PDB file of C-alpha atoms in Angstrom:
ATOM      1  CA  MET A  11     -12.251  -3.263  18.687  1.00  0.00           C
ATOM      2  CA  LYS A  12      -9.653  -1.064  16.979  1.00  0.00           C
ATOM      3  CA  LYS A  13      -8.710  -3.843  14.576  1.00  0.00           C
ATOM      4  CA  GLN A  14     -12.364  -4.580  13.821  1.00  0.00           C
ATOM      5  CA  ALA A  15     -12.969  -0.862  12.990  1.00  0.00           C
ATOM      6  CA  TYR A  16     -10.300  -1.003  10.260  1.00  0.00           C
ATOM      7  CA  ALA A  17     -11.631  -4.309   8.949  1.00  0.00           C
ATOM      8  CA  VAL A  18     -15.159  -2.958   8.712  1.00  0.00           C
ATOM      9  CA  ALA A  19     -14.024   0.197   6.954  1.00  0.00           C
ATOM     10  CA  ALA A  20     -11.957  -1.875   4.513  1.00  0.00           C
ATOM     11  CA  VAL A  21     -14.738  -4.330   3.716  1.00  0.00           C
ATOM     12  CA  VAL A  22     -17.421  -1.671   3.302  1.00  0.00           C
ATOM     13  CA  ASP A  23     -15.176   0.474   1.109  1.00  0.00           C
ATOM     14  CA  SER A  24     -14.087  -2.489  -1.045  1.00  0.00           C
ATOM     15  CA  ILE A  25     -17.758  -3.341  -1.695  1.00  0.00           C
ATOM     16  CA  ALA A  26     -18.725   0.284  -2.298  1.00  0.00           C
ATOM     17  CA  ALA A  27     -15.910   0.674  -4.828  1.00  0.00           C
ATOM     18  CA  THR A  28     -17.661  -1.874  -7.071  1.00  0.00           C
ATOM     19  CA  VAL A  29     -21.119  -0.247  -6.878  1.00  0.00           C
ATOM     20  CA  ARG A  30     -22.222   2.848  -8.808  1.00  0.00           C
ATOM     21  CA  GLY A  31     -23.618   5.749  -6.891  1.00  0.00           C
ATOM     22  CA  THR A  32     -21.681   5.205  -3.678  1.00  0.00           C
ATOM     23  CA  ASN A  33     -19.394   8.231  -3.937  1.00  0.00           C
ATOM     24  CA  ALA A  34     -20.874   9.830  -0.805  1.00  0.00           C
ATOM     25  CA  LEU A  35     -20.357   6.638   1.206  1.00  0.00           C
ATOM     26  CA  ARG A  36     -16.747   6.262  -0.035  1.00  0.00           C
ATOM     27  CA  LYS A  37     -15.910   9.777   1.066  1.00  0.00           C
ATOM     28  CA  VAL A  38     -16.450   8.441   4.523  1.00  0.00           C
ATOM     29  CA  THR A  39     -15.101   4.856   4.290  1.00  0.00           C
ATOM     30  CA  LYS A  40     -12.052   5.478   2.154  1.00  0.00           C
ATOM     31  CA  THR A  41     -11.099   8.659   4.023  1.00  0.00           C
ATOM     32  CA  ALA A  42     -11.396   6.721   7.318  1.00  0.00           C
ATOM     33  CA  LEU A  43      -9.169   3.821   6.290  1.00  0.00           C
ATOM     34  CA  MET A  44      -5.704   5.198   7.194  1.00  0.00           C
ATOM     35  CA  PRO A  45      -6.876   7.000  10.379  1.00  0.00           C
ATOM     36  CA  ALA A  46      -8.429   3.708  11.525  1.00  0.00           C
ATOM     37  CA  LEU A  47      -5.151   1.912  10.790  1.00  0.00           C
ATOM     38  CA  ALA A  48      -3.209   4.558  12.739  1.00  0.00           C
ATOM     39  CA  VAL A  49      -5.423   3.894  15.762  1.00  0.00           C
ATOM     40  CA  ALA A  50      -5.158   0.128  15.429  1.00  0.00           C
ATOM     41  CA  SER A  51      -1.371   0.178  14.738  1.00  0.00           C
ATOM     42  CA  PRO A  52       0.144   3.524  15.747  1.00  0.00           C
ATOM     43  CA  PRO A  53       3.327   4.210  13.772  1.00  0.00           C
ATOM     44  CA  ARG A  54       6.366   4.650  15.943  1.00  0.00           C
ATOM     45  CA  ASP A  55       8.889   5.051  13.152  1.00  0.00           C
ATOM     46  CA  PRO A  56       8.908   8.462  11.300  1.00  0.00           C
ATOM     47  CA  GLY A  57       9.089   6.703   7.950  1.00  0.00           C
ATOM     48  CA  MET A  58       6.026   4.615   8.707  1.00  0.00           C
ATOM     49  CA  ALA A  59       4.200   7.797   9.783  1.00  0.00           C
ATOM     50  CA  VAL A  60       5.109   9.441   6.485  1.00  0.00           C
ATOM     51  CA  GLY A  61       3.881   6.341   4.641  1.00  0.00           C
ATOM     52  CA  LEU A  62       0.591   6.481   6.504  1.00  0.00           C
ATOM     53  CA  ALA A  63       0.080  10.218   5.915  1.00  0.00           C
ATOM     54  CA  GLY A  64       1.028   9.933   2.230  1.00  0.00           C
ATOM     55  CA  SER A  65      -1.359   7.030   1.770  1.00  0.00           C
ATOM     56  CA  TRP A  66      -4.208   8.970   3.397  1.00  0.00           C
ATOM     57  CA  ALA A  67      -3.597  11.887   1.054  1.00  0.00           C
ATOM     58  CA  GLY A  68      -3.513   9.532  -1.882  1.00  0.00           C
ATOM     59  CA  ASP A  69      -6.758   7.881  -0.839  1.00  0.00           C
ATOM     60  CA  VAL A  70      -8.518  11.268  -0.656  1.00  0.00           C
ATOM     61  CA  ALA A  71      -7.123  12.405  -4.020  1.00  0.00           C
ATOM     62  CA  LEU A  72      -8.122   9.193  -5.784  1.00  0.00           C
ATOM     63  CA  LEU A  73     -11.739   9.697  -4.758  1.00  0.00           C
ATOM     64  CA  GLY A  74     -11.734  11.913  -7.873  1.00  0.00           C
ATOM     65  CA  ASP A  75     -11.680  10.526 -11.388  1.00  0.00           C
ATOM     66  CA  SER A  76      -9.838  13.312 -13.221  1.00  0.00           C
ATOM     67  CA  ASP A  77      -6.244  13.163 -14.470  1.00  0.00           C
ATOM     68  CA  ARG A  78      -5.349  15.913 -12.015  1.00  0.00           C
ATOM     69  CA  ALA A  79      -6.724  13.816  -9.097  1.00  0.00           C
ATOM     70  CA  PHE A  80      -4.765  10.813 -10.417  1.00  0.00           C
ATOM     71  CA  ARG A  81      -1.535  12.754 -10.562  1.00  0.00           C
ATOM     72  CA  THR A  82      -2.048  14.072  -7.025  1.00  0.00           C
ATOM     73  CA  GLY A  83      -2.746  10.585  -5.785  1.00  0.00           C
ATOM     74  CA  LEU A  84       0.257   9.238  -7.621  1.00  0.00           C
ATOM     75  CA  PHE A  85       2.541  11.842  -5.979  1.00  0.00           C
ATOM     76  CA  SER A  86       1.041  11.253  -2.528  1.00  0.00           C
ATOM     77  CA  PHE A  87       1.704   7.505  -2.741  1.00  0.00           C
ATOM     78  CA  LEU A  88       5.151   8.115  -4.088  1.00  0.00           C
ATOM     79  CA  VAL A  89       5.917  10.067  -0.931  1.00  0.00           C
ATOM     80  CA  ALA A  90       4.348   7.280   1.107  1.00  0.00           C
ATOM     81  CA  HIS A  91       6.599   4.697  -0.497  1.00  0.00           C
ATOM     82  CA  VAL A  92       9.696   6.820   0.127  1.00  0.00           C
ATOM     83  CA  GLY A  93       8.719   6.863   3.814  1.00  0.00           C
ATOM     84  CA  TYR A  94       8.074   3.082   3.869  1.00  0.00           C
ATOM     85  CA  THR A  95      11.355   2.414   2.092  1.00  0.00           C
ATOM     86  CA  ALA A  96      13.319   4.486   4.653  1.00  0.00           C
ATOM     87  CA  ALA A  97      11.676   2.682   7.538  1.00  0.00           C
ATOM     88  CA  LEU A  98      12.161  -0.788   6.009  1.00  0.00           C
ATOM     89  CA  ALA A  99      15.792  -0.058   5.053  1.00  0.00           C
ATOM     90  CA  ARG A 100      16.543   0.572   8.754  1.00  0.00           C
ATOM     91  CA  ARG A 101      15.600  -3.041   9.462  1.00  0.00           C
ATOM     92  CA  SER A 102      17.375  -4.401   6.396  1.00  0.00           C
ATOM     93  CA  SER A 103      19.457  -7.548   6.830  1.00  0.00           C
ATOM     94  CA  PRO A 104      22.733  -7.328   4.832  1.00  0.00           C
ATOM     95  CA  GLY A 105      22.644 -11.067   4.101  1.00  0.00           C
ATOM     96  CA  ALA A 106      19.230 -10.744   2.417  1.00  0.00           C
ATOM     97  CA  ARG A 107      20.085  -7.928  -0.005  1.00  0.00           C
ATOM     98  CA  LYS A 108      20.786 -10.267  -2.924  1.00  0.00           C
ATOM     99  CA  ALA A 109      17.008 -10.801  -3.117  1.00  0.00           C
ATOM    100  CA  VAL A 110      16.540  -7.291  -4.460  1.00  0.00           C
ATOM    101  CA  VAL A 111      18.050  -8.046  -7.824  1.00  0.00           C
ATOM    102  CA  PRO A 112      15.118  -9.922  -9.380  1.00  0.00           C
ATOM    103  CA  ILE A 113      12.671  -7.534  -7.761  1.00  0.00           C
ATOM    104  CA  VAL A 114      14.424  -4.478  -9.145  1.00  0.00           C
ATOM    105  CA  ALA A 115      14.561  -6.107 -12.583  1.00  0.00           C
ATOM    106  CA  ALA A 116      10.817  -6.943 -12.478  1.00  0.00           C
ATOM    107  CA  SER A 117       9.869  -3.485 -11.250  1.00  0.00           C
ATOM    108  CA  THR A 118      11.965  -1.847 -13.969  1.00  0.00           C
ATOM    109  CA  ALA A 119      10.221  -3.913 -16.611  1.00  0.00           C
ATOM    110  CA  GLY A 120       6.836  -3.133 -15.095  1.00  0.00           C
ATOM    111  CA  ALA A 121       7.628   0.554 -14.912  1.00  0.00           C
ATOM    112  CA  PHE A 122       8.588   0.586 -18.548  1.00  0.00           C
ATOM    113  CA  ALA A 123       5.449  -1.275 -19.610  1.00  0.00           C
ATOM    114  CA  PHE A 124       3.061   0.922 -17.632  1.00  0.00           C
ATOM    115  CA  SER A 125       4.824   4.138 -18.673  1.00  0.00           C
ATOM    116  CA  ARG A 126       4.232   3.129 -22.301  1.00  0.00           C
ATOM    117  CA  ALA A 127       0.565   2.317 -21.660  1.00  0.00           C
ATOM    118  CA  ALA A 128      -0.064   5.455 -19.639  1.00  0.00           C
ATOM    119  CA  GLY A 129       0.466   7.814 -22.597  1.00  0.00           C
ATOM    120  CA  PRO A 130       0.801  11.464 -21.493  1.00  0.00           C
ATOM    121  CA  MET A 131       1.201  10.329 -17.838  1.00  0.00           C
ATOM    122  CA  GLY A 132       3.902   7.861 -18.768  1.00  0.00           C
ATOM    123  CA  ARG A 133       6.756   9.540 -16.962  1.00  0.00           C
ATOM    124  CA  PRO A 134       5.100  10.056 -13.559  1.00  0.00           C
ATOM    125  CA  VAL A 135       3.570   6.534 -13.768  1.00  0.00           C
ATOM    126  CA  GLY A 136       6.994   5.052 -14.612  1.00  0.00           C
ATOM    127  CA  LEU A 137       8.669   6.976 -11.748  1.00  0.00           C
ATOM    128  CA  TYR A 138       5.999   5.823  -9.336  1.00  0.00           C
ATOM    129  CA  ALA A 139       6.362   2.183 -10.424  1.00  0.00           C
ATOM    130  CA  LEU A 140      10.136   2.360  -9.789  1.00  0.00           C
ATOM    131  CA  THR A 141       9.554   3.868  -6.361  1.00  0.00           C
ATOM    132  CA  LEU A 142       7.007   1.128  -5.516  1.00  0.00           C
ATOM    133  CA  GLY A 143       9.505  -1.478  -6.722  1.00  0.00           C
ATOM    134  CA  THR A 144      12.155   0.017  -4.438  1.00  0.00           C
ATOM    135  CA  MET A 145       9.806  -0.286  -1.479  1.00  0.00           C
ATOM    136  CA  VAL A 146       9.119  -3.924  -2.314  1.00  0.00           C
ATOM    137  CA  ALA A 147      12.830  -4.595  -2.643  1.00  0.00           C
ATOM    138  CA  ALA A 148      13.428  -2.997   0.745  1.00  0.00           C
ATOM    139  CA  ALA A 149      10.662  -5.115   2.268  1.00  0.00           C
ATOM    140  CA  SER A 150      12.278  -8.290   0.914  1.00  0.00           C
ATOM    141  CA  THR A 151      15.452  -7.589   2.964  1.00  0.00           C
ATOM    142  CA  VAL A 152      13.634  -7.306   6.301  1.00  0.00           C
ATOM    143  CA  ARG A 153      14.199 -10.230   8.675  1.00  0.00           C
ATOM    144  CA  GLY A 154      12.995 -11.095  12.142  1.00  0.00           C
ATOM    145  CA  THR A 155       9.604 -10.863  13.862  1.00  0.00           C
ATOM    146  CA  GLY A 156       6.848  -9.653  11.529  1.00  0.00           C
ATOM    147  CA  SER A 157       9.007  -9.830   8.413  1.00  0.00           C
ATOM    148  CA  ARG A 158       6.726 -12.220   6.581  1.00  0.00           C
ATOM    149  CA  ARG A 159       3.809  -9.852   7.083  1.00  0.00           C
ATOM    150  CA  VAL A 160       5.843  -6.935   5.778  1.00  0.00           C
ATOM    151  CA  VAL A 161       6.972  -8.852   2.662  1.00  0.00           C
ATOM    152  CA  GLY A 162       3.435 -10.074   2.007  1.00  0.00           C
ATOM    153  CA  GLY A 163       2.044  -6.565   2.415  1.00  0.00           C
ATOM    154  CA  ALA A 164       4.573  -5.035   0.060  1.00  0.00           C
ATOM    155  CA  ALA A 165       3.799  -7.696  -2.545  1.00  0.00           C
ATOM    156  CA  LEU A 166       0.076  -7.074  -2.177  1.00  0.00           C
ATOM    157  CA  PHE A 167       0.667  -3.323  -2.592  1.00  0.00           C
ATOM    158  CA  ALA A 168       2.359  -4.042  -5.892  1.00  0.00           C
ATOM    159  CA  VAL A 169      -0.595  -6.241  -6.924  1.00  0.00           C
ATOM    160  CA  SER A 170      -3.072  -3.578  -5.991  1.00  0.00           C
ATOM    161  CA  ASP A 171      -1.273  -0.882  -7.951  1.00  0.00           C
ATOM    162  CA  ALA A 172      -0.838  -3.223 -10.923  1.00  0.00           C
ATOM    163  CA  LEU A 173      -4.596  -3.788 -10.921  1.00  0.00           C
ATOM    164  CA  LEU A 174      -5.211  -0.060 -10.723  1.00  0.00           C
ATOM    165  CA  GLY A 175      -2.847   0.648 -13.573  1.00  0.00           C
ATOM    166  CA  ALA A 176      -4.313  -2.146 -15.714  1.00  0.00           C
ATOM    167  CA  SER A 177      -7.860  -1.028 -15.139  1.00  0.00           C
ATOM    168  CA  ARG A 178      -7.014   2.589 -16.016  1.00  0.00           C
ATOM    169  CA  PHE A 179      -4.575   2.288 -18.864  1.00  0.00           C
ATOM    170  CA  VAL A 180      -4.648  -1.214 -20.288  1.00  0.00           C
ATOM    171  CA  LEU A 181      -7.986  -3.019 -19.955  1.00  0.00           C
ATOM    172  CA  LYS A 182     -11.395  -2.014 -21.204  1.00  0.00           C
ATOM    173  CA  GLY A 183     -15.018  -2.780 -20.323  1.00  0.00           C
ATOM    174  CA  ARG A 184     -15.749  -5.829 -18.223  1.00  0.00           C
ATOM    175  CA  TRP A 185     -12.063  -6.753 -17.692  1.00  0.00           C
ATOM    176  CA  ALA A 186     -11.297  -3.228 -16.429  1.00  0.00           C
ATOM    177  CA  ARG A 187     -14.170  -3.479 -13.928  1.00  0.00           C
ATOM    178  CA  ILE A 188     -12.903  -6.860 -12.721  1.00  0.00           C
ATOM    179  CA  ALA A 189      -9.357  -5.553 -12.221  1.00  0.00           C
ATOM    180  CA  SER A 190     -10.718  -2.440 -10.472  1.00  0.00           C
ATOM    181  CA  ALA A 191     -12.729  -4.543  -8.082  1.00  0.00           C
ATOM    182  CA  GLY A 192      -9.489  -6.078  -6.750  1.00  0.00           C
ATOM    183  CA  VAL A 193      -7.757  -2.782  -5.999  1.00  0.00           C
ATOM    184  CA  MET A 194      -9.189  -1.917  -2.612  1.00  0.00           C
ATOM    185  CA  PRO A 195      -9.211  -5.423  -0.985  1.00  0.00           C
ATOM    186  CA  THR A 196      -5.566  -5.957  -1.862  1.00  0.00           C
ATOM    187  CA  TYR A 197      -4.630  -2.375  -0.882  1.00  0.00           C
ATOM    188  CA  ALA A 198      -6.350  -2.571   2.499  1.00  0.00           C
ATOM    189  CA  ALA A 199      -4.706  -5.954   3.256  1.00  0.00           C
ATOM    190  CA  ALA A 200      -1.354  -4.615   2.128  1.00  0.00           C
ATOM    191  CA  GLN A 201      -1.462  -1.631   4.491  1.00  0.00           C
ATOM    192  CA  TRP A 202      -2.530  -3.835   7.423  1.00  0.00           C
ATOM    193  CA  LEU A 203       0.253  -6.361   6.859  1.00  0.00           C
ATOM    194  CA  ILE A 204       2.969  -3.741   6.402  1.00  0.00           C
ATOM    195  CA  HIS A 205       2.075  -1.758   9.534  1.00  0.00           C
ATOM    196  CA  THR A 206       1.270  -4.640  11.868  1.00  0.00           C
ATOM    197  CA  GLY A 207       4.308  -6.623  10.648  1.00  0.00           C
ATOM    198  CA  PHE A 208       6.584  -3.665  11.194  1.00  0.00           C
ATOM    199  CA  GLU A 209       5.030  -3.018  14.607  1.00  0.00           C
ATOM    200  CA  GLN A 210       5.715  -6.651  15.645  1.00  0.00           C
ATOM    201  CA  GLY A 211       9.389  -6.162  14.865  1.00  0.00           C
ATOM    202  CA  GLU A 212       9.524  -2.991  16.968  1.00  0.00           C
ATOM    203  CA  ARG A 213       8.187  -4.578  20.091  1.00  0.00           C
ATOM    204  CA  PRO A 214      10.784  -5.448  22.790  1.00  0.00           C
ATOM    205  CA  PRO A 215      10.956  -9.167  23.660  1.00  0.00           C
ATOM    206  CA  PRO A 216       8.902 -10.055  26.763  1.00  0.00           C
ATOM    207  CA  GLU A 217      10.818 -10.450  30.031  1.00  0.00           C
ATOM    208  CA  ASN A 218       8.515 -13.238  31.097  1.00  0.00           C
ATOM    209  CA  PRO A 219       7.917 -15.949  28.443  1.00  0.00           C
ATOM    210  CA  LEU A 220       4.277 -16.145  29.600  1.00  0.00           C
ATOM    211  CA  ASP A 221       3.814 -12.520  28.474  1.00  0.00           C
ATOM    212  CA  ALA A 222       4.194 -13.647  24.867  1.00  0.00           C
ATOM    213  CA  LEU A 223       0.924 -15.575  25.230  1.00  0.00           C
ATOM    214  CA  CYS A 224      -0.989 -12.457  26.214  1.00  0.00           C
TER     215      CYS A 224
END
């Protein structure tokens, strides 16, 4: 039931985000997303808790359309990614750290491109993109139970933010609306995969093999 509550909130908010005149509804659905995730997958790691809290603050801030609201949301999610990175780094596998090189290179290039496109907000957008890239790089070094979910979630987070950045700074008209429509579905899936994947890796192995089937 807890998982279904998050799924319902995510689906309703994703649909509402594409429809005009649904601001009142989104104040409920979008604000409820991270609390619903916290109930479905309670964070045990302090870094994951910071990530969840920062994401909730960012969700609330981005209900507004002003530049000030965008900056507040940007800072809130930056804090969230610092928390996620710290948690993921704790489960980093030394043998997997070579994978960060292409990710860091891609995130640096993306940060430069979006900072140029963002105009007056170029510096904070570039800093945020680098922080997001660091989180994705940290996720790529996680191994063990739940690691695929974590990596997939981090990648979807990058996709979601790229769509948001493109719809706000790069694309216009119909194409901007199409990109914007993909932001919430990818974001909600990303958060779910990161938290549930990390939670799977934190669970102790069952003493009885039959317990794994429960």
